CSV table of C-alpha atoms in Angstrom, one decimal:
chain,number,residue,atom,x,y,z
A,5,MET,CA,173.8,43.3,189.6
A,6,ASN,CA,174.6,46.8,190.6
A,7,PHE,CA,177.3,47.0,187.9
A,8,ILE,CA,174.9,45.8,185.2
A,9,THR,CA,172.3,48.4,186.3
A,10,VAL,CA,174.9,51.2,186.1
A,11,GLU,CA,176.0,50.0,182.7
A,12,LYS,CA,172.4,49.9,181.4
A,13,THR,CA,171.8,53.4,182.8
A,14,ALA,CA,174.9,54.7,181.0
A,15,VAL,CA,173.8,53.2,177.7
A,16,ILE,CA,170.4,54.8,178.0
A,17,ALA,CA,172.0,58.1,178.7
A,18,ILE,CA,174.2,57.9,175.6
A,19,LEU,CA,171.2,56.9,173.5
A,20,THR,CA,169.3,59.9,174.8
A,21,VAL,CA,172.1,62.3,173.9
A,22,VAL,CA,172.4,60.8,170.5
A,23,CYS,CA,168.6,61.1,169.9
A,24,LEU,CA,168.6,64.7,171.1
A,25,THR,CA,171.5,65.7,168.8
A,26,GLY,CA,169.8,64.1,165.8
A,27,CYS,CA,172.4,61.4,165.3
A,28,VAL,CA,170.0,58.6,165.4
A,29,LEU,CA,171.6,55.6,163.7
A,30,PHE,CA,168.4,53.6,163.4
A,31,GLU,CA,166.5,56.5,161.7
A,32,ASN,CA,166.4,56.8,157.9
A,33,VAL,CA,167.9,60.3,157.5
A,34,VAL,CA,167.7,60.2,153.7
A,35,ARG,CA,164.6,62.2,152.9
A,36,LYS,CA,163.3,63.4,149.6
A,37,GLY,CA,164.4,67.0,148.9
A,38,PHE,CA,162.5,69.8,147.4
A,39,SER,CA,161.1,69.5,143.9
A,40,GLU,CA,160.2,72.3,141.4
A,41,GLU,CA,156.6,72.0,142.4
A,42,ASP,CA,157.6,73.0,146.0
A,43,LEU,CA,159.2,76.2,144.9
A,44,ILE,CA,157.8,79.5,143.5
A,45,ALA,CA,160.3,81.4,141.4
A,46,PRO,CA,160.1,85.2,141.8
A,47,LEU,CA,159.2,87.1,138.7
A,48,PRO,CA,161.8,89.5,137.2
A,49,TYR,CA,161.3,93.0,138.5
A,50,LYS,CA,159.7,95.4,136.1
A,51,ALA,CA,159.3,99.1,136.7
A,52,GLN,CA,155.7,100.0,137.3
A,53,ASN,CA,155.6,103.5,135.7
A,54,THR,CA,156.1,102.3,132.1
A,55,GLN,CA,153.6,103.1,129.4
A,56,LYS,CA,152.5,101.3,126.2
A,57,LYS,CA,154.6,102.4,123.2
A,58,PRO,CA,152.5,104.6,120.9
A,59,ALA,CA,152.1,103.9,117.2
A,60,GLY,CA,154.5,105.7,114.9
A,61,ASN,CA,151.8,107.4,112.9
A,62,TYR,CA,153.5,110.5,111.6
A,63,PHE,CA,155.8,110.4,108.6
A,64,MET,CA,157.3,113.9,108.8
A,65,PRO,CA,160.2,114.1,111.3
A,66,LEU,CA,159.7,116.2,114.4
A,67,SER,CA,162.5,118.1,116.0
A,68,TYR,CA,164.1,116.7,119.1
A,69,SER,CA,166.9,117.5,121.5
A,70,TYR,CA,168.0,115.7,124.7
A,71,ASN,CA,170.9,115.2,127.0
A,72,ILE,CA,171.9,111.8,128.1
A,73,SER,CA,174.2,110.8,131.0
A,74,TRP,CA,174.9,107.3,132.2
A,75,GLU,CA,176.9,105.3,134.8
A,76,MET,CA,178.3,101.9,134.4
A,77,MET,CA,178.3,99.4,137.2
A,78,PRO,CA,181.4,97.3,137.9
A,79,LEU,CA,181.8,94.8,135.0
A,80,TYR,CA,183.2,91.3,135.0
A,81,ALA,CA,184.0,89.1,132.0
A,82,HIS,CA,181.1,87.0,130.6
A,83,TYR,CA,178.8,88.1,133.5
A,84,GLN,CA,175.7,90.4,133.4
A,85,GLY,CA,176.6,94.0,133.5
A,86,ALA,CA,174.3,97.0,134.1
A,87,PHE,CA,174.2,100.7,133.5
A,88,MET,CA,171.9,103.5,134.6
A,89,ALA,CA,171.0,106.2,132.1
A,90,GLU,CA,169.3,109.5,132.6
A,91,ILE,CA,167.7,111.4,129.7
A,92,GLU,CA,166.7,115.0,129.9
A,93,ASN,CA,164.3,116.3,127.2
A,94,THR,CA,165.8,119.7,126.1
A,95,GLY,CA,163.6,120.1,123.0
A,96,THR,CA,160.0,121.3,122.3
A,97,HIS,CA,158.4,117.9,121.5
A,98,THR,CA,157.7,115.0,123.9
A,99,LEU,CA,160.0,112.1,123.7
A,100,PHE,CA,159.2,108.4,124.2
A,101,ILE,CA,162.1,106.1,125.1
A,102,TYR,CA,161.5,102.4,124.4
A,103,GLY,CA,164.9,100.7,124.2
A,104,PHE,CA,168.6,100.9,124.4
A,105,ALA,CA,171.6,99.5,122.6
A,106,LEU,CA,175.2,99.1,123.5
A,107,LYS,CA,178.1,98.6,121.2
A,108,ILE,CA,181.3,97.3,122.9
A,109,GLY,CA,184.2,96.8,120.6
A,110,ASP,CA,182.8,94.7,117.7
A,111,GLU,CA,179.8,93.4,119.6
A,112,GLU,CA,176.4,95.0,119.6
A,113,GLN,CA,173.5,94.3,122.0
A,114,LYS,CA,170.0,95.7,121.5
A,115,GLY,CA,166.9,95.7,123.6
A,116,ARG,CA,163.7,97.4,122.7
A,117,TRP,CA,160.2,96.9,124.1
A,118,ASN,CA,156.5,97.5,123.5
A,119,SER,CA,156.5,99.8,126.5
A,120,GLY,CA,158.7,102.7,127.7
A,121,LYS,CA,158.7,106.1,129.3
A,122,GLU,CA,157.4,109.4,128.1
A,123,ILE,CA,159.5,112.5,128.7
A,124,PRO,CA,157.8,115.9,128.3
A,125,PRO,CA,159.9,118.9,127.4
A,126,GLY,CA,162.0,120.1,130.3
A,127,LYS,CA,161.6,116.8,132.2
A,128,ASN,CA,164.0,113.8,132.7
A,129,GLU,CA,163.7,110.1,133.3
A,130,SER,CA,166.1,107.4,134.5
A,131,PHE,CA,166.5,103.9,133.2
A,132,ILE,CA,168.4,100.8,134.3
A,133,CYS,CA,169.5,98.2,131.7
A,134,SER,CA,171.5,95.0,131.8
A,135,PHE,CA,173.8,93.4,129.2
A,136,THR,CA,176.3,90.6,128.8
A,137,CYS,CA,179.9,91.5,129.3
A,138,PRO,CA,182.6,90.5,126.8
A,139,ALA,CA,186.0,89.0,127.8
A,140,GLY,CA,188.2,90.9,130.2
A,141,GLY,CA,190.0,94.0,128.8
A,142,ASN,CA,189.6,97.7,127.9
A,143,TYR,CA,187.0,98.7,125.3
A,144,THR,CA,185.5,101.7,123.6
A,145,TYR,CA,181.8,101.6,123.8
A,146,TYR,CA,178.8,103.6,122.4
A,147,HIS,CA,175.3,104.0,123.8
A,148,GLY,CA,172.2,103.9,121.5
A,149,VAL,CA,168.7,105.0,122.3
A,150,TYR,CA,165.4,103.9,120.7
A,151,PHE,CA,163.0,106.8,120.8
A,152,MET,CA,160.1,108.7,119.3
A,153,ALA,CA,159.2,112.4,119.1
A,154,GLY,CA,155.6,113.4,119.3
A,155,THR,CA,153.0,116.2,119.7
A,156,ASP,CA,149.2,116.2,119.8
A,157,GLY,CA,149.0,112.5,119.3
A,158,LYS,CA,151.3,112.5,116.3
A,159,TRP,CA,154.5,110.4,116.8
A,160,HIS,CA,157.5,110.0,114.5
A,161,ASP,CA,159.6,106.9,115.3
A,162,TYR,CA,163.3,107.6,115.0
A,163,GLY,CA,164.2,104.0,115.8
A,164,LEU,CA,167.8,103.5,117.1
A,165,LYS,CA,170.3,106.4,117.2
A,166,TYR,CA,173.7,106.1,118.7
A,167,VAL,CA,175.4,108.8,120.8
A,168,SER,CA,178.3,110.0,118.7
A,169,GLU,CA,180.8,110.2,121.6
A,170,GLY,CA,182.5,107.0,122.5
A,171,ARG,CA,183.8,106.2,126.0
A,172,THR,CA,186.1,103.6,127.5
A,173,LEU,CA,185.4,101.0,130.0
A,174,GLU,CA,187.2,98.2,131.8
A,175,VAL,CA,185.8,94.6,131.9
A,176,LYS,CA,187.6,92.9,134.8
A,177,LYS,CA,188.7,89.3,134.4
A,178,TYR,CA,186.9,87.0,136.8
A,179,GLY,CA,189.1,84.6,138.9
A,180,VAL,CA,188.5,80.9,139.1
A,181,ALA,CA,185.5,80.4,141.3
A,182,TYR,CA,185.9,78.1,144.3
A,183,TYR,CA,183.5,77.2,147.1
A,184,THR,CA,183.1,74.7,149.9
A,185,PRO,CA,179.8,72.8,149.8
A,186,HIS,CA,177.8,72.8,153.1
A,187,LYS,CA,174.9,70.7,154.0
A,188,ASN,CA,172.1,71.9,156.3
A,189,TYR,CA,170.4,69.2,158.3
A,190,TYR,CA,166.7,69.1,157.4
A,191,ARG,CA,165.6,69.1,161.0
A,192,TYR,CA,166.6,72.8,161.2
A,193,PHE,CA,164.3,73.7,158.3
A,194,ASP,CA,161.5,71.7,159.8
A,195,ARG,CA,161.8,73.4,163.1
A,196,ILE,CA,161.8,76.9,161.5
A,197,ASN,CA,158.8,76.0,159.4
A,198,ARG,CA,156.9,74.9,162.5
A,199,LEU,CA,157.8,78.1,164.4
A,200,VAL,CA,157.2,80.7,161.7
A,201,ASP,CA,153.6,81.4,160.7
A,202,PRO,CA,153.5,83.4,157.4
A,203,ALA,CA,150.0,84.5,158.1
A,204,GLU,CA,151.1,86.3,161.4
A,205,PRO,CA,149.9,89.9,161.0
A,206,ALA,CA,153.0,91.4,162.5
A,207,LEU,CA,155.2,89.4,160.1
A,208,ARG,CA,153.1,90.3,157.0
A,209,ASN,CA,153.1,94.0,158.0
A,210,GLN,CA,156.9,94.0,158.2
A,211,VAL,CA,157.2,92.3,154.8
A,212,ARG,CA,154.8,94.8,153.3
A,213,GLU,CA,156.8,97.7,154.7
A,214,ILE,CA,160.1,96.3,153.3
A,215,THR,CA,158.8,95.5,149.8
A,216,GLU,CA,156.3,98.4,149.2
A,217,ASP,CA,158.5,100.1,146.8
A,218,TYR,CA,158.8,97.1,144.5
A,219,GLY,CA,155.2,96.4,143.4
A,220,THR,CA,152.6,94.0,144.7
A,221,VAL,CA,153.6,90.9,142.7
A,222,TYR,CA,156.2,88.5,144.1
A,223,ASN,CA,159.4,89.4,142.3
A,224,ILE,CA,163.1,89.2,142.6
A,225,ALA,CA,163.4,92.9,143.7
A,226,GLN,CA,161.3,92.1,146.8
A,227,VAL,CA,163.5,89.1,147.6
A,228,CYS,CA,166.6,91.3,147.4
A,229,ALA,CA,165.0,94.0,149.6
A,230,ILE,CA,164.1,91.4,152.3
A,231,PHE,CA,167.7,90.0,152.1
A,232,ASP,CA,169.2,93.5,152.5
A,233,TRP,CA,166.9,94.2,155.5
A,234,ILE,CA,168.0,91.0,157.3
A,235,TYR,CA,171.7,91.2,156.6
A,236,LEU,CA,172.5,94.9,156.4
């Protein structure tokens, strides 16, 4: 009888350990995952200081002069690339920038909008634009700008004009992607969700401090800012 009692005690202890570690054989561990209705996709980030494009209401050309400089980010074949451009208005009329174009080799990509940035004489503005990279290799490329020149409510629309000077860039070939799939046990997510209260004032204040430079609407730039704050 003593042996049977010890054996039962050992079995109970093992079952207790199994339950505590989550490896419960008699539990149905297959649970419905998240659906699209459970998730809220962040909006694309849009600069807040853009203005509505004015009407091109003046037929006669107005003089213009500007300096443009730009910097390309690292580029990888068939992925999204980006460049940052800065335009200084060196003329006597106000400029309105409402789009960019990029000619890489034989391919041309254009983007123009119903909004943009106004640049008074002597001032400058910066822009960030994305584009799709071609296959890997070295290319000659040209920048183009959609712009208007105006004064006293009169605007002449010049449309797209390319910068005459071409430059070279390298699009790097992207190696074959590989990854190891991992699975996270749902109990961990459930526990975190129980412990974290999104309405907690201290938490909301911290989030507001991290994301205050990226608008008030939930967008991908806010997500990236929070990610950087956690991991950097």
